[in-house]
Amino acid sequence: MTNSFQNKAPLLEVDRLSVDYGLKGNSLRAIDGVSFVLRAGEAVALVGESGSGKTTTAMAIAGLLSPNARVSEGVVRYRGERLPIDDDAAMRPHRWSETSVVFQGAMNALNPVHRIVKQIAEPCMLKLGMSRAEATARAKELLELVGIPADRGAAYPHELSGGMRQRVMIAMALACRPSIIIGDEPTTALDVITQAQILKLLGELRSQLNLALILITHDLSVVAECCDRVMIMYSGRIVEDGTVAEIFADPKHPYTKLLIDSIPNPANGKKMIRPIPGDPPNLVNRPSGCAFHPRCPSAMAVCTTEVPSLDKFGQGRVACHLHQSLQNKVTVHA
Amino acid sequence: MRDTADILRLENLQVHFPIQGGLFDRVLGRPSGAVRAVDGIDLTIGRGEIVALVGESGSGKTTVGRVITKLAQPTGGNLLFDGRDMSSERGASPLRPYRRRVQMIFQDAYQALNPRHTVFDIVAEPLRSLRLVENDAQLTERVSEALTGAGLNPPGDFFARFPHELSGGQRQRVVIAGALAVKPELIVADEPVSMLDVSIRAQILQVLVDLRDKHNMALLFITHDLPLAWLIADRIAVLYLGKLVEIGSADDITYNPRHPYTVALLNATPQIGGDADRGKLPALQGEVPSAARVPKGCRFHPRCPLAFDRCRQEEPPANEVGPRHMSACWLAK
Ligand SMILES: Nc1ncnc2c1ncn2[C@@H]1O[C@H](COP(=O)(O)OP(=O)(O)OP(=O)(O)O)[C@@H](O)[C@H]1O
Ligand SMILES: Nc1ncnc2c1ncn2[C@@H]1O[C@H](COP(=O)(O)OP(=O)(O)O)[C@@H](O)[C@H]1O
Ligand code: SF4
Ligand code: SF4
Ligand SMILES: [Mg+2]
Ligand SMILES: [Mg+2]
């Protein structure tokens, strides 16, 4: 299967990006050499356990890294042009208008004392220079776009359910007409019915506005229905990247396989609880070599010493010595 | 051999919260009404049985858990534990024997661990307050046993740690250890894993299943995730707006659902390898209505794609649709 987005020009290029967090004089590498390309209208999922670096990747792209973060390597390009992601002032005109973010747990971050229409109108005035009347009209238009009747705009956040508040957050993210939306766990706190409604909305907005979507989640089953491609992160690195169909039908990386196996799936009838052995990685002392080696059922000697590189494999990419040795053999004999 | 007698029996159980009408309403003599959070449910849990309680947010799951653990008072019906009616028991000391036998793992306990208490003190707290130990040696033994039971090994490594020195999954296991320490016969676990990564999730589920297997403990597992319910539970009870609309074996509910709401929940669940035969019914619109305004007739009718005239007038009774399989829908016969 080929990816229909492959021949389009890249919208966003993330090239060997590393971000460190400074903590009491120490520095902690949160993401390590992350590279990928996103094309217009494409939906890509970023999947990984807590602490694997998903949010850090998103914040770096959006130019919203926290003050103790440092971009220590790599670049991010938007439509071919390098973004000044580590320069707060230079980044200002780019923020929210190219890439915009629906934050993790953001629906609880709405200001409780302002009506929602006012909160959506605010960025339109600040970023687009609209008058109050224009911004209010735009805010109402955005509410309708996310499926909230415009007259509900007079409501305060506490008068809305979690699902409605998440729609408001999406409306705010769309205010400056970005071409990339990053959803950071946009449905994790919601029940299944509301989750399905929000994912459907994101899908509709995506085709209606030709948005590219980066969906961050720790729940692989969510991506099956709404993304074209999945990138699996582990301990700050991308370990596998492929189309949704490929990843589910034929996962290459041992971590991806274990992740898929740990999701209960009545469709295959296998009622077995399969935990991934060991503890999630900690960044303070990231294991040498392949960071997954202490938990990997297929680990070999080389895995403890050498970091496997993320190499092209079939239609996608994989970072695992099992597959690298295979590929090397192929090249040796060729 | 497993003793299969019921440990818990809910009979027409109700929890109605009075609505405090404003001054304006009282002056005008308007009825103030009630929030019908739990509106007449019948459910049994056998010893050593795992029952999942499933429904959207606002359907009343947490309130059911709170009333079983006597944190909320039923306003109608009966709550029988081990054959004894507990509905009207109140007060700390009369309830002490009950709290030894029934424990709850809270939905938000993950954040609610006291940040200034060590793991030891957190797990020791119920043992002390329920006076289950006579001396420090016993206390240490029970705490160690509970931490081990929750998969925190070796337990001594965790005694002196504070919650912020633990990973998310470890924190959740401390919460579980607190409930285990008491050696209850029934645990009510309210969405114990919904905020956790799949990998940690599986570890916690394993701990709960082991408790049942080794100690014949019964579990009411509250979740909105049907595949998860299918994985862990013997039976699944589906709750909608304060009423059980379907109860059956985990397999019956998953593979042979007989209520349109159950079908909607299954359809909404994202699935791997997912284009299976879905979409027999359109996706559910809107949200659970407020429990202060329960619709007349079948309470699901405003959102039900199959609703017809009778549904808007008469409430469907619980129909037997198979062995130990019940559905409250006019179409389920
Ligand atoms: N401001 C910060 N200062 C120090 N460390 C940080 C900061 N923000 C994140 N980290 C650390 O960087 C690592 C990656 O964090 P990140 O938030 O990107 O993870 P994530 O994959 O989004 O996890 P989750 O699923 O829990 O949201 C973690 O170890 C985290 O503790
Ligand atoms: N103390 C309370 N006072 C008034 N209404 C309540 C109270 N607790 C819960 N409710 C209402 O009862 C219904 C069920 O709530 P809850 O049991 O928390 O549902 P769930 O756990 O399924 O999300 C909701 O409409 C909720 O707002
Ligand atoms: S590189 Fe080695 S340790 Fe890492 S995933 Fe592959 S086989 Fe396992
Ligand atoms: S009784 Fe009617 S409205 Fe209720 S679930 Fe059945 S078909 Fe739908
Ligand atoms: Mg995050
Ligand atoms: Mg709840």
Coordinates of N, CA, C and O and ligand atoms in Angstrom, one line a residue, chain A residues 19-23 28-31 46-59 65-69 104 184-185 216-218 233 236 281-284 286, chain B residues 110 195 197, ligand 1:
Chain A
V19 N 15.8 18.0 22.2 CA 15.4 19.0 23.2 C 15.8 18.5 24.6 O 15.6 17.4 25.0
D20 N 16.5 19.4 25.3 CA 16.9 19.1 26.7 C 16.2 20.0 27.7 O 15.9 21.1 27.4
Y21 N 15.9 19.5 28.8 CA 15.3 20.3 29.9 C 16.3 20.5 31.0 O 17.0 19.5 31.4
G22 N 16.5 21.7 31.4 CA 17.5 22.0 32.5 C 16.7 21.8 33.8 O 15.6 22.3 34.0
L23 N 17.4 21.1 34.7 CA 16.8 20.8 36.0 C 17.8 20.9 37.1 O 18.7 20.1 37.1
L28 N 18.4 17.1 31.0 CA 17.7 15.9 30.8 C 17.3 15.9 29.3 O 16.6 16.8 28.9
R29 N 17.7 14.9 28.5 CA 17.3 14.9 27.1 C 16.0 14.3 27.0 O 15.8 13.1 27.2
A30 N 15.0 15.1 26.6 CA 13.6 14.6 26.6 C 13.3 14.0 25.2 O 12.6 13.0 25.1
I31 N 13.8 14.7 24.1 CA 13.7 14.0 22.8 C 15.1 14.0 22.2 O 15.9 15.0 22.3
L46 N 1.1 10.3 17.0 CA 2.4 10.2 17.7 C 2.0 9.4 19.0 O 1.2 9.9 19.8
V47 N 2.5 8.2 19.1 CA 2.0 7.3 20.1 C 3.2 6.9 21.0 O 4.3 6.6 20.5
G48 N 3.0 6.8 22.3 CA 4.0 6.4 23.2 C 3.6 6.5 24.6 O 2.6 7.1 24.9
E49 N 4.3 5.8 25.5 CA 4.0 5.9 27.0 C 4.2 7.2 27.5 O 4.9 8.1 27.0
S50 N 3.7 7.4 28.7 CA 3.9 8.7 29.4 C 5.4 8.9 29.6 O 6.2 8.0 29.9
G51 N 5.8 10.2 29.3 CA 7.2 10.5 29.4 C 8.1 10.2 28.2 O 9.3 10.3 28.2
S52 N 7.4 9.7 27.1 CA 8.2 9.3 26.0 C 8.6 10.5 25.1 O 9.5 10.3 24.2
G53 N 8.1 11.7 25.3 CA 8.5 12.8 24.6 C 7.5 13.4 23.6 O 7.9 14.3 22.8
K54 N 6.3 12.9 23.6 CA 5.3 13.3 22.7 C 5.0 14.8 22.8 O 5.0 15.5 21.8
T55 N 4.6 15.2 24.0 CA 4.3 16.6 24.2 C 5.5 17.6 23.9 O 5.3 18.6 23.3
T56 N 6.7 17.1 24.3 CA 7.9 17.9 24.0 C 8.0 18.1 22.5 O 8.3 19.2 22.0
T57 N 7.8 17.1 21.7 CA 7.9 17.2 20.3 C 6.9 18.2 19.8 O 7.2 19.1 19.0
A58 N 5.7 18.1 20.3 CA 4.6 19.0 19.8 C 4.9 20.4 20.2 O 4.8 21.3 19.3
M59 N 5.4 20.7 21.4 CA 5.6 22.0 21.8 C 6.8 22.6 21.0 O 6.8 23.8 20.7
L65 N 7.9 25.7 23.7 CA 8.7 25.0 24.7 C 8.7 25.8 26.0 O 8.7 27.1 26.0
S66 N 8.8 25.1 27.1 CA 8.9 25.9 28.4 C 10.3 26.5 28.5 O 11.2 26.1 27.9
P67 N 10.4 27.5 29.4 CA 11.6 28.3 29.5 C 12.8 27.5 29.9 O 14.0 27.8 29.5
N68 N 12.7 26.4 30.6 CA 13.9 25.6 30.9 C 14.2 24.6 29.8 O 15.1 23.7 30.0
A69 N 13.6 24.6 28.7 CA 13.9 23.7 27.6 C 14.9 24.4 26.6 O 14.9 25.6 26.5
Q104 N -3.2 19.0 26.2 CA -3.6 17.9 27.1 C -4.4 18.5 28.3 O -3.9 19.4 28.9
D184 N -3.1 17.2 21.6 CA -2.3 16.4 22.6 C -3.3 15.7 23.5 O -3.9 16.3 24.4
E185 N -3.5 14.4 23.3 CA -4.4 13.6 24.1 C -5.8 14.3 24.2 O -6.3 14.5 25.2
I216 N -1.7 13.2 19.2 CA -0.8 12.6 20.3 C -1.7 11.7 21.2 O -2.7 12.2 21.7
T217 N -1.3 10.5 21.4 CA -2.1 9.6 22.3 C -1.3 8.5 22.8 O -0.2 8.2 22.3
H218 N -1.7 7.9 24.0 CA -1.0 6.7 24.4 C -1.9 5.5 24.0 O -1.5 4.4 24.3
M233 N 6.8 6.3 19.6 CA 8.0 6.9 20.3 C 8.3 6.1 21.6 O 7.4 5.6 22.2
G236 N 12.0 9.1 24.1 CA 12.5 10.3 23.4 C 12.9 10.1 21.9 O 13.4 11.0 21.3
P281 N 10.7 3.7 30.8 CA 12.1 4.2 30.9 C 12.1 5.5 31.7 O 11.1 6.2 31.7
N282 N 13.2 5.7 32.4 CA 13.4 7.0 33.0 C 14.5 7.7 32.3 O 15.5 7.1 32.0
L283 N 14.3 9.0 32.1 CA 15.3 9.7 31.3 C 16.6 10.0 32.0 O 17.6 10.3 31.4
V284 N 16.5 10.0 33.3 CA 17.7 10.4 34.1 C 18.8 9.4 33.8 O 20.0 9.8 33.5
R286 N 18.9 6.9 31.0 CA 18.3 6.2 29.9 C 19.2 5.0 29.6 O 20.5 5.1 29.6
Chain B
Y110 N -5.6 8.8 42.1 CA -4.3 9.0 41.5 C -3.7 10.4 41.9 O -2.5 10.5 42.2
M195 N -6.8 6.6 33.1 CA -5.8 7.6 32.7 C -4.4 7.0 32.5 O -3.5 7.8 32.3
D197 N -1.3 4.5 30.9 CA -0.9 3.9 29.6 C -1.3 2.5 29.6 O -1.3 1.8 30.6
Ligands
LIG1 N1 9.4 21.7 31.8 C1 10.0 20.5 32.1 N2 11.1 20.4 32.9 C2 11.8 19.3 33.1 N3 11.4 18.1 32.6 C3 10.4 18.1 31.7 C4 9.6 19.3 31.4 N4 8.6 18.9 30.6 C5 8.7 17.6 30.4 N5 9.8 17.1 31.0 C6 10.3 15.7 31.0 O1 10.5 15.3 29.6 C7 10.1 14.0 29.4 C8 9.1 14.0 28.2 O2 8.0 14.7 28.6 P1 6.7 14.9 27.6 O3 5.8 15.8 28.4 O4 7.1 15.3 26.3 O5 6.1 13.4 27.6 P2 4.8 12.8 27.0 O6 5.2 11.8 26.0 O7 3.9 13.9 26.4 O8 4.1 12.1 28.2 P3 2.5 12.1 28.7 O9 1.9 11.0 27.9 O10 2.6 11.7 30.2 O11 1.9 13.4 28.5 C9 9.5 13.4 30.7 O12 10.5 12.7 31.4 C10 9.2 14.7 31.5 O13 9.2 14.4 32.9

